[in-house]
Structures are given as structure tokens and as C-alpha cells.
Coordinates of C-alpha atoms in Angstrom, one line a residue:
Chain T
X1 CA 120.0 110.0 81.8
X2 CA 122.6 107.4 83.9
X3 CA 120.7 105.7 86.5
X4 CA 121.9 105.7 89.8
X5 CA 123.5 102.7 90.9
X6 CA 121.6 100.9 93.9
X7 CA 124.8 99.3 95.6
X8 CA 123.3 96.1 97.5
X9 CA 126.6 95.6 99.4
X10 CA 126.1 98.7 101.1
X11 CA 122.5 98.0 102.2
X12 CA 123.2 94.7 102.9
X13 CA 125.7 95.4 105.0
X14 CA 123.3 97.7 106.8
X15 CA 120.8 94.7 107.3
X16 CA 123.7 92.8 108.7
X17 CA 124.3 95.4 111.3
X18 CA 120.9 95.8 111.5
X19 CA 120.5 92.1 112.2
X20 CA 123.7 92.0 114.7
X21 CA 122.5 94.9 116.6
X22 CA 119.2 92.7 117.3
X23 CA 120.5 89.8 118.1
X24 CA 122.9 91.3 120.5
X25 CA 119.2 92.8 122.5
X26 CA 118.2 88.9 122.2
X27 CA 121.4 87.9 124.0
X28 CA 120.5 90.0 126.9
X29 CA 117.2 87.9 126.9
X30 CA 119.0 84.5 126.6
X31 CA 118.3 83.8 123.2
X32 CA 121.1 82.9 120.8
X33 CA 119.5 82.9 117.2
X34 CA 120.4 79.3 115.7
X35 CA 120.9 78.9 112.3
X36 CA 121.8 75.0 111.0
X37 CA 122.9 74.4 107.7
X38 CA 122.0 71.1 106.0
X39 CA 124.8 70.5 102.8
X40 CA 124.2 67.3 101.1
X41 CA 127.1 66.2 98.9
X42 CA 130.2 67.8 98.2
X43 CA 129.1 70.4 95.3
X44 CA 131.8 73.0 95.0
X45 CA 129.1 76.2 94.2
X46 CA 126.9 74.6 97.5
X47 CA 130.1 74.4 99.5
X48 CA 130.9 78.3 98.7
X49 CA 127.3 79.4 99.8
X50 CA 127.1 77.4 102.7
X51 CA 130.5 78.7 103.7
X52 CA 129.3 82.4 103.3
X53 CA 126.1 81.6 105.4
X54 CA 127.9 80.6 108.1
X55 CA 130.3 82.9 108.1
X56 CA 128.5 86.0 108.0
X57 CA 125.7 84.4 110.2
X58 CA 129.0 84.2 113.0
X59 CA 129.6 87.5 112.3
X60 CA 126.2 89.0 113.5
X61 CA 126.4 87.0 116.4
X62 CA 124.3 84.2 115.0
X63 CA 124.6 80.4 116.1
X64 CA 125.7 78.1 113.1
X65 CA 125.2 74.5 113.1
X66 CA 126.6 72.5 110.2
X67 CA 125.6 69.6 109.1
X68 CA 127.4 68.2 106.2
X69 CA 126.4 64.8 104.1
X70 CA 127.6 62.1 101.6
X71 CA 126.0 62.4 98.5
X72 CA 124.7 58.9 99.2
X73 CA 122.5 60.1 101.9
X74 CA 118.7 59.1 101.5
X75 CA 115.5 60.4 101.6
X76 CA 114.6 59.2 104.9
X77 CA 118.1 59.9 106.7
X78 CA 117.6 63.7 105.6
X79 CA 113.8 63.6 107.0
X80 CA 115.0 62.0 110.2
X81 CA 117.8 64.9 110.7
X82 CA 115.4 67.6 109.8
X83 CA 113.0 66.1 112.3
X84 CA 115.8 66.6 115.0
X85 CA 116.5 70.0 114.1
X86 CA 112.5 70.7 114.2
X87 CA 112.8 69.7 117.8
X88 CA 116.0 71.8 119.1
X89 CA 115.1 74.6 121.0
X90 CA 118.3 76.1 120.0
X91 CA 117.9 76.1 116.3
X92 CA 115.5 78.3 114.9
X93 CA 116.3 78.5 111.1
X94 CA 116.7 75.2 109.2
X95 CA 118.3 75.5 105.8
X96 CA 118.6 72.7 103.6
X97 CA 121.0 73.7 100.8
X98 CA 119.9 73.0 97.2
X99 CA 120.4 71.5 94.8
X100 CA 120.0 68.0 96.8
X101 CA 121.7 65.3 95.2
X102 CA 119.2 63.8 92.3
X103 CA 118.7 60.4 94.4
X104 CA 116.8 62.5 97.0
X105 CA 113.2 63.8 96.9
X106 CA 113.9 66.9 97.8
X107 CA 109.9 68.2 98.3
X108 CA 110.1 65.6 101.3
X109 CA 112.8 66.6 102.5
X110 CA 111.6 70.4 102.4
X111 CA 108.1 69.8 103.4
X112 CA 109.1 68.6 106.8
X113 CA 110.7 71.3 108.0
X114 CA 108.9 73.6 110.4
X115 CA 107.3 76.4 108.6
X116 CA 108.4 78.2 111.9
X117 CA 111.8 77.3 111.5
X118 CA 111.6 77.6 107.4
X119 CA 114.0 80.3 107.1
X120 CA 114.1 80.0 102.9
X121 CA 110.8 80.7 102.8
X122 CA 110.0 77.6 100.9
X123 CA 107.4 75.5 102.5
X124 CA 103.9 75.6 101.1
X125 CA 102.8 77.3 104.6
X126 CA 104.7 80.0 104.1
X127 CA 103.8 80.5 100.5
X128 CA 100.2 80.6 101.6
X129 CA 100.8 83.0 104.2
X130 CA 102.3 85.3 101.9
X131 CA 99.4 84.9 99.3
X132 CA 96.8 85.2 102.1
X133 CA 98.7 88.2 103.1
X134 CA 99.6 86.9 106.4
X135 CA 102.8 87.3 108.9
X136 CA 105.4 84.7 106.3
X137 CA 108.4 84.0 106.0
X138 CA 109.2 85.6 102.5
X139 CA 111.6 84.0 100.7
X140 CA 114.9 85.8 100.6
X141 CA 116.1 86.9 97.2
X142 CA 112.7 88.5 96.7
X143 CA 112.7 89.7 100.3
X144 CA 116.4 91.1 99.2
X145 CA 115.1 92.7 95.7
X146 CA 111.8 94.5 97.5
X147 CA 114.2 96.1 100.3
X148 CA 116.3 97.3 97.5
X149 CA 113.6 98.8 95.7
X150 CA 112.9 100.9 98.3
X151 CA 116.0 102.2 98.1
X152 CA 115.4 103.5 95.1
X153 CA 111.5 105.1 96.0
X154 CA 109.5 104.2 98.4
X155 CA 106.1 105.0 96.3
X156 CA 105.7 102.0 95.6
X157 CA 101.6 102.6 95.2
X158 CA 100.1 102.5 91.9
X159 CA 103.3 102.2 90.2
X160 CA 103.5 99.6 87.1
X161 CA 105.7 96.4 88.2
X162 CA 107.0 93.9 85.5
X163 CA 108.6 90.8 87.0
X164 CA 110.0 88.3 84.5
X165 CA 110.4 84.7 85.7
X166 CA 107.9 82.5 87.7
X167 CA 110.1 80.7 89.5
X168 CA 108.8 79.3 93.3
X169 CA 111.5 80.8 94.7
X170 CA 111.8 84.4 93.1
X171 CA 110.0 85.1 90.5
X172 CA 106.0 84.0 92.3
X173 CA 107.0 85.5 95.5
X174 CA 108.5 88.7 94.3
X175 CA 105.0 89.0 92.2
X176 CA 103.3 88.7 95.9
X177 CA 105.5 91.3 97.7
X178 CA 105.2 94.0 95.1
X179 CA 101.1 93.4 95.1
X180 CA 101.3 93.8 99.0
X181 CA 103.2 96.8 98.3
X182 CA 100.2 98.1 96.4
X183 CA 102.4 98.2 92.8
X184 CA 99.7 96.9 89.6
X185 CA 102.1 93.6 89.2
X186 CA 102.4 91.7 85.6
X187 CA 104.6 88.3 85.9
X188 CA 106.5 87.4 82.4
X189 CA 107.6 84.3 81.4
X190 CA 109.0 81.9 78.8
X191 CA 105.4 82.0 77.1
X192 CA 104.7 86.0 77.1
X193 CA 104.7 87.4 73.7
X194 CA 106.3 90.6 73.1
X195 CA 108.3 90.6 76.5
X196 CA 110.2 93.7 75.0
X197 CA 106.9 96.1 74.5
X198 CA 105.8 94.5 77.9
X199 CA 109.2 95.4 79.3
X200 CA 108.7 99.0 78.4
X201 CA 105.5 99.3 80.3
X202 CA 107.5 98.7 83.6
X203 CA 108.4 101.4 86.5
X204 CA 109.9 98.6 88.6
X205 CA 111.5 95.8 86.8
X206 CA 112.4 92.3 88.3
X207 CA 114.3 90.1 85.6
X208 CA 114.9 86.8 86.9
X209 CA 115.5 84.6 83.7
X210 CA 118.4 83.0 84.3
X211 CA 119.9 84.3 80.7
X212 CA 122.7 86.6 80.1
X213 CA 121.7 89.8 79.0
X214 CA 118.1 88.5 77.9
X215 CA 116.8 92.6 78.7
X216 CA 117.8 95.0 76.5
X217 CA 118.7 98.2 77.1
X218 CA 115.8 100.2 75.1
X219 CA 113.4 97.5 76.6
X220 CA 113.5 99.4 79.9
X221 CA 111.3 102.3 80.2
X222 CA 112.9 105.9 80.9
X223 CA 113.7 106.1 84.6
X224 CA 112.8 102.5 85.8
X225 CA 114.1 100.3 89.1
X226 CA 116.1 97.9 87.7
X227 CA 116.5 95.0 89.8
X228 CA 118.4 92.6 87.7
X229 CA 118.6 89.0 89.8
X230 CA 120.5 87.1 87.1
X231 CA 123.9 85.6 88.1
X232 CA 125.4 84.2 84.8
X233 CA 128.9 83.5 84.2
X234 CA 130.3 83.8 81.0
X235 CA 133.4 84.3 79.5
X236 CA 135.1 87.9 79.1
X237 CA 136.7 90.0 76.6
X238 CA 139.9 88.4 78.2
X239 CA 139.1 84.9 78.4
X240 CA 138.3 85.1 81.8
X241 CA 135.1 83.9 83.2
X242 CA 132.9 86.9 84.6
X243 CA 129.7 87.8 85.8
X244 CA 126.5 89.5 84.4
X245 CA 122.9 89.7 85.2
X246 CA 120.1 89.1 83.2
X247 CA 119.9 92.9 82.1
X248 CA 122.3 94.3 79.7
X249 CA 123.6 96.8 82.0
X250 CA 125.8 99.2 80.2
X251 CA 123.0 99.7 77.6
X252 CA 120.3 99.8 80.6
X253 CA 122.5 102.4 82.0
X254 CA 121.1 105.1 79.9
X255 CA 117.5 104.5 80.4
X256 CA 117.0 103.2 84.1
X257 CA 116.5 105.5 86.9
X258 CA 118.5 103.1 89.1
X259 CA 119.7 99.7 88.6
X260 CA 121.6 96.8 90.6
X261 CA 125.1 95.9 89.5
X262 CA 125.6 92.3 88.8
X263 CA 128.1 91.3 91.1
X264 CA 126.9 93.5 93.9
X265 CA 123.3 94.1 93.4
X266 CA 120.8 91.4 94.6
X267 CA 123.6 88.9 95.3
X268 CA 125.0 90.1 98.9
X269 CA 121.2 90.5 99.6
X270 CA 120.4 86.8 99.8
X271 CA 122.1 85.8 103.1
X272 CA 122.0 88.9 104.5
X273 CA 117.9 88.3 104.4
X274 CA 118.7 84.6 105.8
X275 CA 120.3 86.2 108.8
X276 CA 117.2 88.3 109.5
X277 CA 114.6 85.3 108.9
X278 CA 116.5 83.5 111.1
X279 CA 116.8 85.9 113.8
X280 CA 112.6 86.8 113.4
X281 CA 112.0 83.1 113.8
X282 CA 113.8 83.5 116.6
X283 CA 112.1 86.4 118.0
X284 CA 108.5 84.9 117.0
X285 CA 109.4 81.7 119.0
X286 CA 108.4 83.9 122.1
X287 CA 105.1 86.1 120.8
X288 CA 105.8 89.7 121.7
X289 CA 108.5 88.9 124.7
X290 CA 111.2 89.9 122.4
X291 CA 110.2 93.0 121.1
X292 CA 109.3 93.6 117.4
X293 CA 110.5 91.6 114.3
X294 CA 113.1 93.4 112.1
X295 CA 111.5 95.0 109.5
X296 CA 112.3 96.3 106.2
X297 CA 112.8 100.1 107.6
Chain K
X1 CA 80.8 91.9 66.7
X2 CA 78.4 90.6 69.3
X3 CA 79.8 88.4 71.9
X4 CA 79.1 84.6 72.6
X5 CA 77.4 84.4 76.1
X6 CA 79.1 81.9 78.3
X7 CA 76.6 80.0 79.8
X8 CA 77.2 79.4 83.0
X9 CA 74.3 78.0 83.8
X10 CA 74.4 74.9 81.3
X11 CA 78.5 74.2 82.2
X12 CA 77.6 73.9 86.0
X13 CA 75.1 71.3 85.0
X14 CA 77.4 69.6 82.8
X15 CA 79.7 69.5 85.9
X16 CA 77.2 68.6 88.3
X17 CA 76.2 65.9 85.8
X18 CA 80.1 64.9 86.2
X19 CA 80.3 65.4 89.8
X20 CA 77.0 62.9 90.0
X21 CA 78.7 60.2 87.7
X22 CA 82.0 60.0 89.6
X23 CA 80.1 60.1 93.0
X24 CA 78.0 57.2 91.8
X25 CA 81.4 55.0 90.7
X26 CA 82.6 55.7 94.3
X27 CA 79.4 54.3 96.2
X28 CA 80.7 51.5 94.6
X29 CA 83.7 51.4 96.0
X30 CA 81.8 52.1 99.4
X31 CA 82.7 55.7 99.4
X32 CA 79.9 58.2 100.0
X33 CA 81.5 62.0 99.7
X34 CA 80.2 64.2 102.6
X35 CA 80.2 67.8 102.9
X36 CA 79.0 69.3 106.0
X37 CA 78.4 72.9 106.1
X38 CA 78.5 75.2 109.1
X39 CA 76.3 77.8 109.2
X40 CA 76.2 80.1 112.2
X41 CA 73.7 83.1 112.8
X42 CA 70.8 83.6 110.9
X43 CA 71.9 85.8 107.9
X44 CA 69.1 85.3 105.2
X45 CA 71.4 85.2 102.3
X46 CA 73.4 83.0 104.0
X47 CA 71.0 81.0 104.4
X48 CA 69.9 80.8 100.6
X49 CA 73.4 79.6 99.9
X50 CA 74.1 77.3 102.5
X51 CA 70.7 75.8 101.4
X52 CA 71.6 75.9 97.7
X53 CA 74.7 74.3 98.7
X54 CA 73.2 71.2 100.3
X55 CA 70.3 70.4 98.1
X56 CA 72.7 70.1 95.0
X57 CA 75.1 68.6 97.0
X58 CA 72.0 66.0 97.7
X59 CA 71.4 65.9 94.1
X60 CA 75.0 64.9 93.1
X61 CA 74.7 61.7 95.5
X62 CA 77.1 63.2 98.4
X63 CA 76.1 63.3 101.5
X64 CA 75.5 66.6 103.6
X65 CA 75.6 67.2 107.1
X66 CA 74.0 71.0 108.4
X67 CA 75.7 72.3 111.6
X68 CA 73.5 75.4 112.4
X69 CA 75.0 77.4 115.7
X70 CA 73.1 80.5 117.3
X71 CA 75.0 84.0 116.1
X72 CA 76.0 84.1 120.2
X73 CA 78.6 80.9 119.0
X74 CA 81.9 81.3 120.7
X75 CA 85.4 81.1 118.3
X76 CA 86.2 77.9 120.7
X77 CA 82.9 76.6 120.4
X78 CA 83.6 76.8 116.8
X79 CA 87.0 75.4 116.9
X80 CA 85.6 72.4 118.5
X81 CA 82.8 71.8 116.1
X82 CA 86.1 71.7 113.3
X83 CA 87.9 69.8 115.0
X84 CA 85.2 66.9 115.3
X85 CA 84.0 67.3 111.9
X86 CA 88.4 66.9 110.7
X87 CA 88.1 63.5 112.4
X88 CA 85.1 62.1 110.8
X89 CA 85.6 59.6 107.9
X90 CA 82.3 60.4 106.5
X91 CA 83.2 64.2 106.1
X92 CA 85.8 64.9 103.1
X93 CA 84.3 68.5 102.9
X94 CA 84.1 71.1 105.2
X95 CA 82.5 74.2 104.4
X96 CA 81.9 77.1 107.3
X97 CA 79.9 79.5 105.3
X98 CA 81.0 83.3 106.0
X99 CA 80.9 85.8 106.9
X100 CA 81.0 84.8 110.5
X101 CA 79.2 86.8 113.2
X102 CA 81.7 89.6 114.7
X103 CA 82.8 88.4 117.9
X104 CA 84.5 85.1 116.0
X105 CA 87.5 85.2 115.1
X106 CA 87.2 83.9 111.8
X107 CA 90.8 83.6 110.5
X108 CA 91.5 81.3 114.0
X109 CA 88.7 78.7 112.5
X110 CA 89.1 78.5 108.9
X111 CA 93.4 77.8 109.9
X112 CA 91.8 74.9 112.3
X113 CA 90.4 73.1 108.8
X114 CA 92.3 70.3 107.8
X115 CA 93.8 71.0 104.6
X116 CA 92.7 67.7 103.1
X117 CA 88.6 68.8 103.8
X118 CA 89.3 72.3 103.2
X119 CA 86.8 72.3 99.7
X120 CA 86.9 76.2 99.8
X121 CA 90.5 76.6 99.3
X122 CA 91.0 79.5 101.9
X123 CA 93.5 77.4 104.2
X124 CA 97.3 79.3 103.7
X125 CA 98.3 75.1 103.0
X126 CA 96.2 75.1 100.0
X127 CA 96.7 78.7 98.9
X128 CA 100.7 77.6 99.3
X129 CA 100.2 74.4 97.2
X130 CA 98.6 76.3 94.7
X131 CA 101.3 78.8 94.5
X132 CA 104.1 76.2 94.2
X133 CA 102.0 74.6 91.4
X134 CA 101.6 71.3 93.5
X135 CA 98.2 69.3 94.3
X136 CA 95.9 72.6 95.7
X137 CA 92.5 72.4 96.5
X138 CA 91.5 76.1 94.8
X139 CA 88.8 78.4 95.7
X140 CA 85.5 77.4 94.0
X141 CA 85.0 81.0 92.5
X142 CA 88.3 81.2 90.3
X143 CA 88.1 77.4 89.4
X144 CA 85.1 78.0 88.2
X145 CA 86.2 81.2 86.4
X146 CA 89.1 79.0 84.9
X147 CA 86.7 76.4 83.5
X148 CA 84.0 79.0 81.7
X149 CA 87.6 80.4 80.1
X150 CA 88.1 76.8 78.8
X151 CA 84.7 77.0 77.1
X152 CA 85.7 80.2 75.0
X153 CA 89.3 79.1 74.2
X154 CA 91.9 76.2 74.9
X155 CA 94.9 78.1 74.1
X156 CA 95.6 80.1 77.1
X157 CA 99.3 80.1 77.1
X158 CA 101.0 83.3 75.6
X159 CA 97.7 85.2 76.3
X160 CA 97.2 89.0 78.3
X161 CA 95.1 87.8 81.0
X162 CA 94.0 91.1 83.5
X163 CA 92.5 90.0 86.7
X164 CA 91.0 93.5 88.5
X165 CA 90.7 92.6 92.3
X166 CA 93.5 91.3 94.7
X167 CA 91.2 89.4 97.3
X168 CA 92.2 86.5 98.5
X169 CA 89.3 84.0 97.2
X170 CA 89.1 84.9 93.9
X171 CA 91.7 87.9 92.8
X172 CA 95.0 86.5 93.9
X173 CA 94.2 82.3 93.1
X174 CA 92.8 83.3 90.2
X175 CA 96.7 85.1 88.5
X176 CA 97.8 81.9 90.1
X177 CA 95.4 79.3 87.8
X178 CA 95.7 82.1 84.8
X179 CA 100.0 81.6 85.5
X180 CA 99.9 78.1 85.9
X181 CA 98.1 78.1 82.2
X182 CA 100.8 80.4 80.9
X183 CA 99.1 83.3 80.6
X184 CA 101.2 86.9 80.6
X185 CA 98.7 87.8 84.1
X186 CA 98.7 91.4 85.5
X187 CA 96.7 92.0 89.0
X188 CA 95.3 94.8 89.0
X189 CA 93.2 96.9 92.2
X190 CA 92.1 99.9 93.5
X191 CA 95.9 101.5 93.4
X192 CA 96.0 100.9 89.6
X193 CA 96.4 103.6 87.7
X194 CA 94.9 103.7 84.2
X195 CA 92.4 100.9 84.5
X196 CA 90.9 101.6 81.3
X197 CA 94.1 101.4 79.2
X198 CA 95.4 98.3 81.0
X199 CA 91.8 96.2 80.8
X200 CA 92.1 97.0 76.7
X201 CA 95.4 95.2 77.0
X202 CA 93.6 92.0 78.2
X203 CA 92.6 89.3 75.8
X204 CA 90.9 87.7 78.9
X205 CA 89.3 90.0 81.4
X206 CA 88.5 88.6 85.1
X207 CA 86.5 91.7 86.8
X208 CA 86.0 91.0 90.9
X209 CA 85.6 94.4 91.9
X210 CA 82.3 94.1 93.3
X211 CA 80.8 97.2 92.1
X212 CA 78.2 97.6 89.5
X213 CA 79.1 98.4 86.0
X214 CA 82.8 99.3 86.9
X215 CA 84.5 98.1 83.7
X216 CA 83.0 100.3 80.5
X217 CA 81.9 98.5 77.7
X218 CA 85.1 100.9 75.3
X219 CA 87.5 99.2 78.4
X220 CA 87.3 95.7 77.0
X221 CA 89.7 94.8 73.7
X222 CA 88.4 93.6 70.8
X223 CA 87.4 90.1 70.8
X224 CA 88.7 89.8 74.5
X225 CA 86.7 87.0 77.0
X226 CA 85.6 88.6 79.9
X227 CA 84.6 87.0 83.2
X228 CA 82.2 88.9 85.5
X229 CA 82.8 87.9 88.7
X230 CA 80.2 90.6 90.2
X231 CA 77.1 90.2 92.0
X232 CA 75.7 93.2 92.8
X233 CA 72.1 94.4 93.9
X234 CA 70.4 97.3 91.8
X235 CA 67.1 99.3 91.7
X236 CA 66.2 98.5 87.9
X237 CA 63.9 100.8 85.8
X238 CA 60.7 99.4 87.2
X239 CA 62.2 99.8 90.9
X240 CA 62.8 95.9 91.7
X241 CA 65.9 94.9 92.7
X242 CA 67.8 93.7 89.4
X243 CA 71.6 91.8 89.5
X244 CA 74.3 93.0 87.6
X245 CA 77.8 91.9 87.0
X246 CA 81.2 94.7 87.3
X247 CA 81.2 94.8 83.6
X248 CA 78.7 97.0 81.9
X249 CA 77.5 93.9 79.9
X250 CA 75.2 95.2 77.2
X251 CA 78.4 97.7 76.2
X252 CA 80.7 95.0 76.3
X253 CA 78.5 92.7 73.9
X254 CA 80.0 95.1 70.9
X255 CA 83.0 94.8 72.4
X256 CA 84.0 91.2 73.7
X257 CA 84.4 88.1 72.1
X258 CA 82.6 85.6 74.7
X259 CA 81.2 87.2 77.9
X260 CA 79.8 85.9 81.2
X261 CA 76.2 86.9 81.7
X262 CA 75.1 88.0 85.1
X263 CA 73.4 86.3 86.8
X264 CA 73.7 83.0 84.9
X265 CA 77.6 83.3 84.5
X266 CA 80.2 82.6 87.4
X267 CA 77.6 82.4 89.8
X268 CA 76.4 78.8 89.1
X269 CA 80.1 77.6 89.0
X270 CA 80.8 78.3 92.5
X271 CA 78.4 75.8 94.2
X272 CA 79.8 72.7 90.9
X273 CA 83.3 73.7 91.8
X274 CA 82.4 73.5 95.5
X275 CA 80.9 69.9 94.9
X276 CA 83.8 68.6 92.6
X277 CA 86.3 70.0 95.7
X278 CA 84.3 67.6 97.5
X279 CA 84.2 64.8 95.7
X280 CA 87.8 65.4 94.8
X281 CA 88.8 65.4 98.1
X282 CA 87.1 62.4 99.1
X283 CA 89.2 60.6 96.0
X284 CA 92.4 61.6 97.9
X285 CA 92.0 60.0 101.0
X286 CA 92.7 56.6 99.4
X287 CA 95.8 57.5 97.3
X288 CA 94.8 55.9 93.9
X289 CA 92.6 53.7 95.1
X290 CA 89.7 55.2 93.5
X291 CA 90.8 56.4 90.3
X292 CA 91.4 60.3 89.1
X293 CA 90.5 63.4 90.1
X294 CA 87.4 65.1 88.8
X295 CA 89.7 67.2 86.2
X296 CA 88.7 70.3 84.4
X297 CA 88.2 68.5 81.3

């Protein structure tokens, strides 16, 4: 078989409308969904992501506020600005961009921001939440991957979900949104044995590694989800630096059901999810006034 | 083979024994521990735990204060009580045994808990902290699961580990504590398809169903350590009530490599774990002041 491609641009480009389409019904309320953007230091990578964010956050009609740091910044100056954005009315998702510079605690830093206005998802609140199976704020590359996978089926029930990694950020949460979603959920790691065999068990599988090409293509089970979050850049056939995901996707090609591309799979999903975070914080700021959250449809 | 019985019933006292030594080095320090315990209603077995609760909580050295409230107590009443009980110095622990009578709203209480007295774990704060892998108070139940696993083997990591139940006191922290220990941990529930083949994968077996004998004795791998986590109420041959575990234990002794009994298994960990929580928490309020943390050893 070829799997079917699930093309994340498209449907993130959907959730962008989506999201634009929403916060243009907010406007008519008087609310302006505020986004502001804390970028520490003058990392180029940071400096493209932040630019995206507040691009595309414009674009959907979004309020962007950017708030750009020395690298010698402290501790306590980053607390105190996040302590100003907890109290503007105006902003209602805070992102701090990551990595912070190595001088900086950055748990501080991220554990005084208002789980309210915690659009990454990040803060120990939030992660409880989502354990406890309560209204979260879901971080949003696993918030990203789950709406993806229901592109691909939306039987989720019963079905046999592999994620590998355990990161805080993808990996652990991603684990938590396909339990919700009623899928029997096994998280891989660095320590599992036989990660292949284990691999081969999966209807939906998350690889979040980090490592170019770490899956296989006969480690994927005949007619799997693929939803390969690796972004890994190495160098081309032609010398030329390119991307790949942690799947070995020409090889996966002929056992998946469906698989995301890397570039154009889980990637565009990321800030499209940050828009809608930002824009349900701002709808939950005013319980039930403004209308429902936006879901995952 | 015949399985080792975990005795739960000796490690409690062990920890107890623990609990009661570090409690003693803290009255020198001037620091009594105090649990108080919030009963409302007059459920009877309620009542058999809350008192089971206090008089080994007596027996360690802590203190323990009883808060008994009609079944006709309000949520806000409720509320209040928390709330007084957060600001007592003499109260580390707070414990508001459930269920709750219908009309409260229960989820509205437990969130009013500070995190730092909250010795049952159920806050989303702690849940969150556990997540992320920072300093968590966990649910008694799986902490005490986690520390009868220690007894059969120290060399978790790399390990199948099978929870069966999702809930959120004992299901979902305990994949969290079996990750954190690098176990390979798959949740499974009542979607799961193919229990049987899936518990035979497990080389440690956590069953929290709650339903008599739901795990066969030809479900558990060979050599495997299972934790029963059930408590439930049968008519026995001679007609009396008898407990048994979610594991058909007297199958699974051919089976298994260590086992839980039931009752004498998890049971008598909850109300240790409980009183280490406690005492734990009580040695966080002074940030290193008084020495470590009651670790699991």
C-alpha cells in the first residue's frame, strides 16, 4: 500500500481560518485576542519562530505584543515583566520563547505566568488539568499531532497508540490526549527495549525522538497513523542542508495508512494551535459570554 | 513456579516505623506534623477509614485533628472549613475523606486545598508537578503500589509495565511514577482491546479495575509482579462476605513471580503513604531546615 499523505499545511490553514473567523465574532463583542511574545536574547532559530507567531497571529486578526530582551536579562527582570503581562487585560496569551538564555531559571520564569494566560500549555496547572481530565490548556504540538490524527480516522476508541519520547512538552501530553481519546496508550523512550517489535504493535504512531530517521520503515505496522514530529536537519544528497522527521518516510511510505510529511506535517500545526489557545483564553476570560471555545471539529 | 507474596502488611509497618522515626527527629526541632481529616456524613465505611487513618496517624507521633460535618453540609460551608484549616501552622495535611455527600460539589473543594497540605495528591498542582517530573505530592495508592514494586525488584528501567485502569488516583499517577522509573508503561481501560494479550506482555502488572477476579490467572506473563489494586466485596463459599483483589490470585500464584495478596497487599500502603505525605509535607514548609524527605528508600 502508499499511505495517504496527511498535509498539515492544509489543516492548519483551516484552524487559522477557523481561528480568524472567531476572533472576528469576538471583535463584535469588544474583545481583541492578545497575544505577547517574550524573546530573550538574539537566537537566530528563536528569532524565526517568534517572527512566524506574530505574523500569522496578525493575520487572524490577533493582537501581538513583542517583547524583545538582551541576553543579559535576569531572572527577576523576566518575572517582573511576566507579572505585568499577568495583569493586562488586553493580553491573554503569554509566551515566553525557549530556549532562555542559560543564566536564567527558566522554571521561574514559566511558573509565574497565569495558567489562564499560559497559552504553551506549560505550567504545572495546566498539566494537572489535563491529567485530571479537566478544561487545560493542552500544549500545542500534541494539541497539533491529535487534530491531525483525526484527519486520518476519527475512531480513535480502542485503537493501539505508541508514542515514542516523554518529553514535558510532547511526548507526556500527547500520551494524555490519546488516553482521553479513549486509544490503549504505551509511551517509548530511551530505555524501552525492543522499540522496533513495540513499534509494530502501533495503530497510531507519535515519534518524537529528536533523531533522524530513528523509525524504520518495516517497524510501522501495515496501515498505521504516522505522525512523525521530528524536525532534524541534515545534510542532502547535494550538500544542502534539508529536513526530515524522525520516521524514515520513503520506507514508511509503503506500510503506513497515512503519514505526515516532514516539512509540512506537524510543523505548520504548532502556531496555528497557539493562535487558537490564545484566542480560547480569550474567550474563557468571560465564562460563557463569548460563545463556545474552538474546538477540535 | 509459585509466586513470592508481597507483604503488604509488614512494608507498611516498616514505613510507619519510618514515618514514626522522622516525626520523632522533628518534635525536636519543635515540629509536630498534623493531619486533620474531614469527614462529612455518616457513611460507615467511611467512617472505618477516616478512623483507621487517625489512630495510626496517632501512633506515628503526628497530630490529628477530626472535622466531622452533618451529610446536610453546604459546598461553601466546606470551602470555609479548607480554607481555615490552609492557614493553620499546625495542619501540614489535609485530608477530606470521599466520597462527598451529593449536593457538594466536590471537585470545587478539593481545588480550594493548598497544594502544599494536599497529602492525597488529587489537587491538578500536584497531579501537574508530578507530570513534569518536579517535587509532586502523589496519591497515596500508587505510591504505595510503587514501593511494594521496589520490594520485588530494583531494576525497573527498560521494563513492560501494564497499568489496567485510567482513574485519576491511582491509574493515570501510577504510568506517571512507572515513566518516571523508566519503565516502557501502557494504560490500559475498558476500550482496550485484547486485554488478555497485552497483560501477558507486562513484566509488572498494576490491576485497578475494581472488579473481582477480572485478570485470569493464564493473563499474567511468566515471572511478571503483579499489583492488585482491588478491593472488592464477595459472598465466599460459607456465605460471609470475603475480599478479593481484580486478579484471580490463587491462578496467578503459578503464574507470577511476586504477587500482592488481598487483603494484606496495597491496602495497608495507602494509610503509610498517606502518613509519610504528611510528614513530608510538614518537612517542606521550612525549606531544608529539617533535613530530607521521607524517600522511598
Amino acid at each position: 500500500m502508499t499511505a495517504t499523505l496527511i498535509d498539515g499545511r492544509a489543516v492548519a490553514e483551516r484552524l487559522r481560518e477557523r481561528v480568524a473567523a472567531r476572533t472576528a465574532e469576538l471583535a463584535r463583542h469588544g474583545v481583541i485576542p492578545g497575544l505577547a511574545v517574550v524573546l530573550v536574547g538574539d537566537d537566530p532559530a528563536s528569532q524565526v519562530y517568534v517572527g512566524s507567531k506574530t505574523k500569522q497571529a496578525a493575520a487572524a486578526g490577533l493582537k501581538h505584543f513583542d517583547h524583545r530582551l538582551p541576553a543579559t536579562a535576569s531572572t527577576s527582570e523576566l518575572i517582573a515583566l511576566v507579572e505585568q503581562l499577568n495583569a493586562r487585560s488586553d493580553v491573554h496569551g503569554i509566551l515566553v520563547q525557549l530556549p532562555l538564555p542559560a543564566g536564567v531559571d527558566s522554571a521561574a520564569v514559566l511558573a509565574v505566568i497565569d495558567p489562564a494566560k499560559d497559552v504553551d500549555g506549560f505550567h504545572a496547572v495546566n498539566a494537572g488539568r489535563l491529567a485530571l481530565g479537566q478544561d487545560a490548556t493542552v500544549p500545542c504540538t500534541p494539541l497539533g499531532c491529535l487534530i491531525l490524527i483525526r484527519e486520518a480516522t476519527r475512531e480513535l476508541a480502542g485503537k493501539r497508540a505508541v508514542v515514542v519520547g516523554r518529553s514535558n512538552i510532547v511526548g507526556k501530553p500527547m500520551a494524555q490526549l490519546l488516553l482521553q481519546n479513549d486509544c490503549t496508550v504505551t509511551i517509548a523512550h530511551s530505555r524501552t527495549r525492543d522499540l522496533p517489535q513495540l513499534c509494530r504493535e502501533a495503530e497510531i504512531l507519535v515519534a518524537a525522538i529528536g533523531r533522524p530517521k530513528a523509525i524504520a520503515g518495516d517497524w510501522i505496522r501495515t496501515g498505521a497513523i504516522v505522525i512523525d514530529v521530528g524536525i532534524n536537519r541534515v545534510a542532502g544528497p547535494d550538500g544542502k542542508n534539508k529536513l526530515v522527521g524522525d520516521v524514515d518516510f520513503d520506507a514508511a511510505l509503503s506500510h503506513a495508512g497515512a503519514i505526515t510529511p516532514v516539512p509540512g506535517g506537524v510543523g505548520p500545526m504548532t502556531i496555528a494551535c497557539l493562535l487558537m489557545n490564545t484566542v480560547n483564553a480569550a474567550i474563557r476570560t468571560r465564562a460563557g459570554a463569548l460563545g463556545p471555545l474552538i474546538g477540535l471539529k
